[in-house]
Coordinates of C-alpha atoms and ligand atoms in Angstrom, one line a residue:
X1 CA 106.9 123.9 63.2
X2 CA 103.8 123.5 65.5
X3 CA 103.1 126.6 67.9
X4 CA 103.2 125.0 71.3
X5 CA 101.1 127.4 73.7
X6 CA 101.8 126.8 77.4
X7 CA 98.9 128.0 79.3
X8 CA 97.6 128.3 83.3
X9 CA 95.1 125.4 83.6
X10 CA 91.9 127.8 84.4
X11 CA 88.8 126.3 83.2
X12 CA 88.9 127.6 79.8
X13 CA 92.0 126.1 79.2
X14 CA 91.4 122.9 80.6
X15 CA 87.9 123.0 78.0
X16 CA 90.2 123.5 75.4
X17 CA 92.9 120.7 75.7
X18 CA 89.5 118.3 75.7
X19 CA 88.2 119.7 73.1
X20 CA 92.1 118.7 71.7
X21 CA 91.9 115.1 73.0
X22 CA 88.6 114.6 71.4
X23 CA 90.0 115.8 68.0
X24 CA 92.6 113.1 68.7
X25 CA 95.2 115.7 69.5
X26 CA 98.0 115.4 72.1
X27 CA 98.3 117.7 75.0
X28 CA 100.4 117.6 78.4
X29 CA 98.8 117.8 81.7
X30 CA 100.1 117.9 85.3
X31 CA 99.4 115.0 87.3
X32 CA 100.3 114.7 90.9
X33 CA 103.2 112.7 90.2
X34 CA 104.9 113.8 86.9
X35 CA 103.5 115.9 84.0
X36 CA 102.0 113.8 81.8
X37 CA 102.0 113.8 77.4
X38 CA 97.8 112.4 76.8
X39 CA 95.8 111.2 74.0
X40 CA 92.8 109.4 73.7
X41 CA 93.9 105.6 74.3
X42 CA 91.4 104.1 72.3
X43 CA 92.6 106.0 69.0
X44 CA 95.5 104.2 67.5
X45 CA 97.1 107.3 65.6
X46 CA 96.5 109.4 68.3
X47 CA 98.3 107.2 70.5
X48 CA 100.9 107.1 67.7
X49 CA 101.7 110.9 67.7
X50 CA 102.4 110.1 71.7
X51 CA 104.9 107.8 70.7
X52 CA 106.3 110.3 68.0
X53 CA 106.2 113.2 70.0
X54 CA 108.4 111.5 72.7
X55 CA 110.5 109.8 70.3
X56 CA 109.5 106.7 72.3
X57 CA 110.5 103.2 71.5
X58 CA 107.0 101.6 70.1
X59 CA 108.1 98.7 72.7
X60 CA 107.4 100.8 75.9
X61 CA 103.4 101.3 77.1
X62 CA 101.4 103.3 78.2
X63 CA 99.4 103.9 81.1
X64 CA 95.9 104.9 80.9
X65 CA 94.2 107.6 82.8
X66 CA 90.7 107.8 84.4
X67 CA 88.8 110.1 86.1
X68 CA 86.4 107.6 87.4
X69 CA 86.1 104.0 88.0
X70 CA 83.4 103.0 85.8
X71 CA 85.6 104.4 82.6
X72 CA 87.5 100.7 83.2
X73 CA 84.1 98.6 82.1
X74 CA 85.3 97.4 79.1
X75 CA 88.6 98.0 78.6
X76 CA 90.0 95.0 81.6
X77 CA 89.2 93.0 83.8
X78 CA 89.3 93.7 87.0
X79 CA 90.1 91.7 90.1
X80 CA 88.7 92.5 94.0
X81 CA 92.5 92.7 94.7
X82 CA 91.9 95.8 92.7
X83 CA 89.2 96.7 93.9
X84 CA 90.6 96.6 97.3
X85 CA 93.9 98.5 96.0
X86 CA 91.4 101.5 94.6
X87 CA 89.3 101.8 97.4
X88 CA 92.6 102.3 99.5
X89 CA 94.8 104.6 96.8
X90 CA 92.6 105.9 94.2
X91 CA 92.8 108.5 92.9
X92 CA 96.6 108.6 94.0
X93 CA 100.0 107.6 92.4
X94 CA 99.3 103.5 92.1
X95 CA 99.0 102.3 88.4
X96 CA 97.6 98.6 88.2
X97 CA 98.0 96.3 85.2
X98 CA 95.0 94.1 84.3
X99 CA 94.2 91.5 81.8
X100 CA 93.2 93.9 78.5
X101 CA 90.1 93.6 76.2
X102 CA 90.0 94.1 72.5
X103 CA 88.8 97.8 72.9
X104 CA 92.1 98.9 74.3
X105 CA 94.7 99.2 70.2
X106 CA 97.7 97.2 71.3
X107 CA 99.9 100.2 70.6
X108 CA 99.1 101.9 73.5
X109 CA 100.3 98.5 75.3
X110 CA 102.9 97.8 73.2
X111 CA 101.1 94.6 72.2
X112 CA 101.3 93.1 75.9
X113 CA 97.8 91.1 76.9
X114 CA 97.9 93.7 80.1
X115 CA 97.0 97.3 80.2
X116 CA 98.3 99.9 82.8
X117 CA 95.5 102.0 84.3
X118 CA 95.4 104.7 87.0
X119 CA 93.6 107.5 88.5
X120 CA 95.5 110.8 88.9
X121 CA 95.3 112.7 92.2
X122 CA 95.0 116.6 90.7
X123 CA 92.7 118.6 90.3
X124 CA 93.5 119.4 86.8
X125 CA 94.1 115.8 85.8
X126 CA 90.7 114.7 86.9
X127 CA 89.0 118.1 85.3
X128 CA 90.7 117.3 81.8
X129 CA 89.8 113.4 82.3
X130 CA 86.1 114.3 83.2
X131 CA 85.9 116.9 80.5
X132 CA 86.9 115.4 77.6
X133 CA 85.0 111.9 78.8
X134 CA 88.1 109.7 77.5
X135 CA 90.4 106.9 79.0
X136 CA 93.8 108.9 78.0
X137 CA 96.9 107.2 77.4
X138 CA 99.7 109.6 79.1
X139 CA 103.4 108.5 79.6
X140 CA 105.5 111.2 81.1
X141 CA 105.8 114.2 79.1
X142 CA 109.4 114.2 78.7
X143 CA 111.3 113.5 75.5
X144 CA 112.3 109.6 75.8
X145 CA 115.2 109.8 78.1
X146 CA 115.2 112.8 79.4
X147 CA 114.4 113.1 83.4
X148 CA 110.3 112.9 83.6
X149 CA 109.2 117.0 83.7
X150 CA 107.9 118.1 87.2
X151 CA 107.2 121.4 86.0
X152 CA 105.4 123.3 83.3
X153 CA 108.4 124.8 82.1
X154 CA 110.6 121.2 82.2
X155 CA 107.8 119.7 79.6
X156 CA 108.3 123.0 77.4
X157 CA 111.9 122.9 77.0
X158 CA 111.2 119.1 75.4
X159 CA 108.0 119.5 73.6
X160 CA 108.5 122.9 72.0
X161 CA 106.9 122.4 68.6
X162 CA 105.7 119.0 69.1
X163 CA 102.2 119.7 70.9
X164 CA 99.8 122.2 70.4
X165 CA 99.1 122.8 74.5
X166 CA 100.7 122.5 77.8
X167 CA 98.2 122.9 81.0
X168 CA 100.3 124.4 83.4
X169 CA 99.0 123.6 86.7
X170 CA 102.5 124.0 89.1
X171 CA 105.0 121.7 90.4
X172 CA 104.0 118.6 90.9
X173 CA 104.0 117.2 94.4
X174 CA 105.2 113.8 94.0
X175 CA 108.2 114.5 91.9
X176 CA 108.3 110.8 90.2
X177 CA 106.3 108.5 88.5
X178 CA 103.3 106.3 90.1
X179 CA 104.0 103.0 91.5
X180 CA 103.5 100.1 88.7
X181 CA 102.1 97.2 90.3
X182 CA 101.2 93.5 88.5
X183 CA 98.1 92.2 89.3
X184 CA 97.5 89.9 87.0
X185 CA 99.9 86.7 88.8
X186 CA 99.0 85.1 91.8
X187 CA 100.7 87.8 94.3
X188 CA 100.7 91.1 93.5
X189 CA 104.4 92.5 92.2
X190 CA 105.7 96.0 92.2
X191 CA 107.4 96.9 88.6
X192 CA 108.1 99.8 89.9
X193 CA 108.5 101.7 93.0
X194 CA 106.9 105.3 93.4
X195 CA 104.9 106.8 96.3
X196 CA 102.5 103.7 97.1
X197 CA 105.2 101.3 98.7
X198 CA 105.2 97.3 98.9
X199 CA 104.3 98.0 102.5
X200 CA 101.1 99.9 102.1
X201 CA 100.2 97.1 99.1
X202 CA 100.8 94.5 101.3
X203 CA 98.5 96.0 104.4
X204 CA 95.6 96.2 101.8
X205 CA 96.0 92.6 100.1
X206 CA 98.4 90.3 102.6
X207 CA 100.9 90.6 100.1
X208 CA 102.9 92.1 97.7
X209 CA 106.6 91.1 96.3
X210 CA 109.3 93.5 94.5
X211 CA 110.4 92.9 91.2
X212 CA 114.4 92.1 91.1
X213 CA 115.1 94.6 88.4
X214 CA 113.9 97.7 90.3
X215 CA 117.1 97.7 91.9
X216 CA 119.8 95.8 89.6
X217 CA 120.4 96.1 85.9
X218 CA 118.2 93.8 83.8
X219 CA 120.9 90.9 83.2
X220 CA 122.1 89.9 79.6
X221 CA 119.1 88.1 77.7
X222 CA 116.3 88.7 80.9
X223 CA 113.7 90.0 79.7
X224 CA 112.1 93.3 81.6
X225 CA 108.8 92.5 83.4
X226 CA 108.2 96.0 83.0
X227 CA 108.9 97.1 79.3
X228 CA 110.5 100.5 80.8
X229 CA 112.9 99.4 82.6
X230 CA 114.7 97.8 79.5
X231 CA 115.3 101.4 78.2
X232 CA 117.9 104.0 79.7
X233 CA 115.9 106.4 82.1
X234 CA 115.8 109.5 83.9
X235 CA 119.1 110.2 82.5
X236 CA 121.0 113.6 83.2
X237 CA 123.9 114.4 80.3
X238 CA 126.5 114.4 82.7
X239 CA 127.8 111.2 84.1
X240 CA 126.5 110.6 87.4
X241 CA 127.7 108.2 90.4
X242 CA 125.8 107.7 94.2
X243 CA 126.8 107.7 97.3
X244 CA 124.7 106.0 100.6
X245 CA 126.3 106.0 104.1
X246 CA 126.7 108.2 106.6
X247 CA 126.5 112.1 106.1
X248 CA 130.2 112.3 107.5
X249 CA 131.6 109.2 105.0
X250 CA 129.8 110.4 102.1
X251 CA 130.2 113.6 102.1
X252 CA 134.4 112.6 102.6
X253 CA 134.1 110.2 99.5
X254 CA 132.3 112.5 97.4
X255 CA 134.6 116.0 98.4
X256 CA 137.7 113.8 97.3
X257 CA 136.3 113.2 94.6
X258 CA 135.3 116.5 93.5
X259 CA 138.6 117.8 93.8
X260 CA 140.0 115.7 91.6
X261 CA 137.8 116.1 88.8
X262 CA 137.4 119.1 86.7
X263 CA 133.1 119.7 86.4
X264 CA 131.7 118.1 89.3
X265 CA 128.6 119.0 90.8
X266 CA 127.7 118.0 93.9
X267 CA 123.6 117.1 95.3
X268 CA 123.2 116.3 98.9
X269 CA 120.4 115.9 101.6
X270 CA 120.1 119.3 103.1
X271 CA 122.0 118.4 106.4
X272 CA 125.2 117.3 105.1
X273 CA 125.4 120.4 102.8
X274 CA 127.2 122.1 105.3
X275 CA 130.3 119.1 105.2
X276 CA 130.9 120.3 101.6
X277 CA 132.4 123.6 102.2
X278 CA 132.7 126.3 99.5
X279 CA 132.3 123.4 96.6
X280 CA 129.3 123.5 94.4
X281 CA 126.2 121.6 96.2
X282 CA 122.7 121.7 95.1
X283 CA 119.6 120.4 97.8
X284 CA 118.2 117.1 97.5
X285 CA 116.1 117.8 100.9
X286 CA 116.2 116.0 104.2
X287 CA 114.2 112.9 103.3
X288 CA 113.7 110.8 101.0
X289 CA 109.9 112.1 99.7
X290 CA 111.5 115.8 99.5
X291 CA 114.6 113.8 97.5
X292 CA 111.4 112.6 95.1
X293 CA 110.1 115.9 94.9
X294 CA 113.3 117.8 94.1
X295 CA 114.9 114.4 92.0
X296 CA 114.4 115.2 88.0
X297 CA 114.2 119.2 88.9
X298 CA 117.7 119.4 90.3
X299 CA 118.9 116.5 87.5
X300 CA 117.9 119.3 84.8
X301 CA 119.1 122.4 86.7
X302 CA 122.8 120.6 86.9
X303 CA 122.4 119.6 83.3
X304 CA 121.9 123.3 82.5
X305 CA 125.2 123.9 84.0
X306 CA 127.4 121.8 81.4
X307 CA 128.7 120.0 84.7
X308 CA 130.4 116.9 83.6
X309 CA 130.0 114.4 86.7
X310 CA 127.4 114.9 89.0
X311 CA 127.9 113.5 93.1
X312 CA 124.9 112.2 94.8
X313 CA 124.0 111.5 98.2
X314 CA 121.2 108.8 98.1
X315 CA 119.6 106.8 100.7
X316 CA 119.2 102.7 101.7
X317 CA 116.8 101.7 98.8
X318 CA 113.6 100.6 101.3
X319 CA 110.4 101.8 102.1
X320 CA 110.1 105.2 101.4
X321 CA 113.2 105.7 99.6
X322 CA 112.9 102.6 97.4
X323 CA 111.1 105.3 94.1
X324 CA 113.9 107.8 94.4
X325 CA 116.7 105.4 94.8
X326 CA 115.3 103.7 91.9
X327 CA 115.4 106.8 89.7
X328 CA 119.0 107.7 91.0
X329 CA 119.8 104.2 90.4
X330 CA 119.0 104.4 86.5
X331 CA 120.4 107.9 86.4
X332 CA 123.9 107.0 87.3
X333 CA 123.7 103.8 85.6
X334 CA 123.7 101.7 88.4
X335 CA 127.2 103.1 89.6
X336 CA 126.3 103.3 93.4
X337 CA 128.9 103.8 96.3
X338 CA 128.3 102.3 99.6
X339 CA 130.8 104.5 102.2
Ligands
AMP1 P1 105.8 106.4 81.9 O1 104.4 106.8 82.0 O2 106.6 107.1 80.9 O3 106.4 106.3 83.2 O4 105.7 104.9 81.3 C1 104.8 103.9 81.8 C2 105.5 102.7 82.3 O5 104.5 101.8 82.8 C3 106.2 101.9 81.2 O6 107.5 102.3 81.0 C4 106.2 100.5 81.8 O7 107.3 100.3 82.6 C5 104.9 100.5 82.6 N1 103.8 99.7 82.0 C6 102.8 100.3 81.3 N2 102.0 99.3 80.8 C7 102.6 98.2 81.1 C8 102.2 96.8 80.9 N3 101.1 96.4 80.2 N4 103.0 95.8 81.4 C9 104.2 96.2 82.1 N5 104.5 97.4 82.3 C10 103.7 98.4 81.9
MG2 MG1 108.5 108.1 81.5

């Protein structure tokens, strides 16, 4: 088995892991939304170990990293509506898709004409990208899934053996994955929701529309605009079900509901944790970013406890709380309570 070394993300390290990506290795990296599992995109076996590593389905893409703009000469084509979108949110959590060229091996877009591309707003992210001079191909570092790792530690306890090096750089602050936005149609359409909303698309380029299937299951036979979606996500083991009203009507539902079932675990915006008593409730925050930010962390901390059914308080899926609803959407299988 491969020595996996998990290491702080001083310079030394960081010269290291691209010395790594260069040799066509993979190594994870923190990123301000998720850790991320990289490799150069332009080398179709290194791109391969990604997908091995992850045990991800070959039919799910990637998203290519840069650290600067000109890296995208040659590998798309790109449109002043991005332009416009990465004067406003670059580097930041918004990944574009644009019409690919040749350069870009269609495994790391799972042979679709479009590639995903993005620049990371960390430190370490933009060192790494800068260091080792690459356009990396990095899908969240978790094993295919499993909840996306927000923590050094979380992309350890799934890539033990699998990697030769984790950069731990902290938590991330984001807490889920970039916004996917399609800009190769006529209007620009979010795939999927993160911490760039429709609304701050749509005051940069007039408009922006939401794909159906970010909140709804993908119907029998329709196909997934955005490969990932088609694939169960962010899953915890247990079973999981979500509850959106009022603190006092959800917190009524999801107590009943906890005594009656053998296992529950309860996670609940800060306020109403009081409503629950002596039963066993775990922090989501008090809004719907600090629900992001504390999302996949508190869905592998329950796991840890061998709960069987996990209760969630979630939140109207709109603005803000349209990336974490989404994720809590997929998590529970789409089994959401309105109270
Ligand atoms: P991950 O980094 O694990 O969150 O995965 C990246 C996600 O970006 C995929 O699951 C897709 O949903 C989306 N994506 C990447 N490239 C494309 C593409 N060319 N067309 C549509 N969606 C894409
Ligand atoms: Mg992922």
């Amino acid at each position: 088995m491969m020595e996996t070394k998990c290491v702080p993300a001083d310079a030394q390290a960081i010269e290291q892991a691209a010395a790594l990506l260069r040799s066509g290795q993979v190594v994870a990296f923190p990123t301000e939304t998720v850790y991320g599992l990289g490799a150069n995109a332009l080398d179709d076996q290194a791109v391969r170990a990604i997908f091995a590593a992850k045990e991800r389905p070959a039919d799910n893409p990637l998203i290519v990293h840069i650290a600067k703009r000109e890296q995208l000469r040659g590998l798309c084509h790109v449109t002043d509506t991005a332009v416009k979108l990465m004067d406003a949110y670059w580097p930041g959590p918004l990944t574009m898709l644009l019409m690919k060229t040749d350069l870009v091996p269609a495994v790391t877009t799972a042979g679709l004409p479009s590639v995903a591309v993005r620049c990371p707003n960390h430190p370490v992210a933009l060192a790494l990208l800068s260091a080792c001079a690459l356009p990396i191909a990095a899908p969240s570092a978790n094993r295919s899934g499993r909840p996306s790792p927000t923590a050094a530690a979380h992309v350890l306890e799934d890539m033990r053996g699998r990697i030769p090096l984790i950069l731990d750089g902290g938590a991330c602050r984001v807490g889920v994955e970039s916004t996917v936005v399609d800009l190769t149609g006529d209007v620009p359409c979010v795939l999927r929701p993160g911490a760039v909303t429709p609304a701050d698309i749509a005051r940069i380029v007039g408009q922006c529309t939401v794909a159906p299937s970010v909140m709804r299951p993908l119907m029998e036979g329709e196909s997934a605009p955005s490969p990932g979606m088609r694939h169960r996500h962010y899953a915890p083991r247990a079973k999981m079900t979500v509850y959106v009203g009022s603190d006092e009507h959800v917190a009524r539902a999801i107590s009943r509901r906890y005594d009656q079932t053998d296992g529950a675990v309860i996670l609940a915006h800060t306020g109403a944790l009081p409503l629950f008593g002596n039963r066993r409730a775990y922090s989501l925050g008090a809004s719907p970013r600090e629900g992001a930010h504390l999302l996949f962390q508190r869905l592998r901390e329950m796991d840890e406890t061998g709960c069987t059914l996990i209760l969630a308080q979630g939140w109207e899926a709109q603005g803000d709380a349209l990336a974490v609803m989404n994720r809590m959407a997929r998590a529970a299988a789409f089994d959401i309570v309105y109270v």
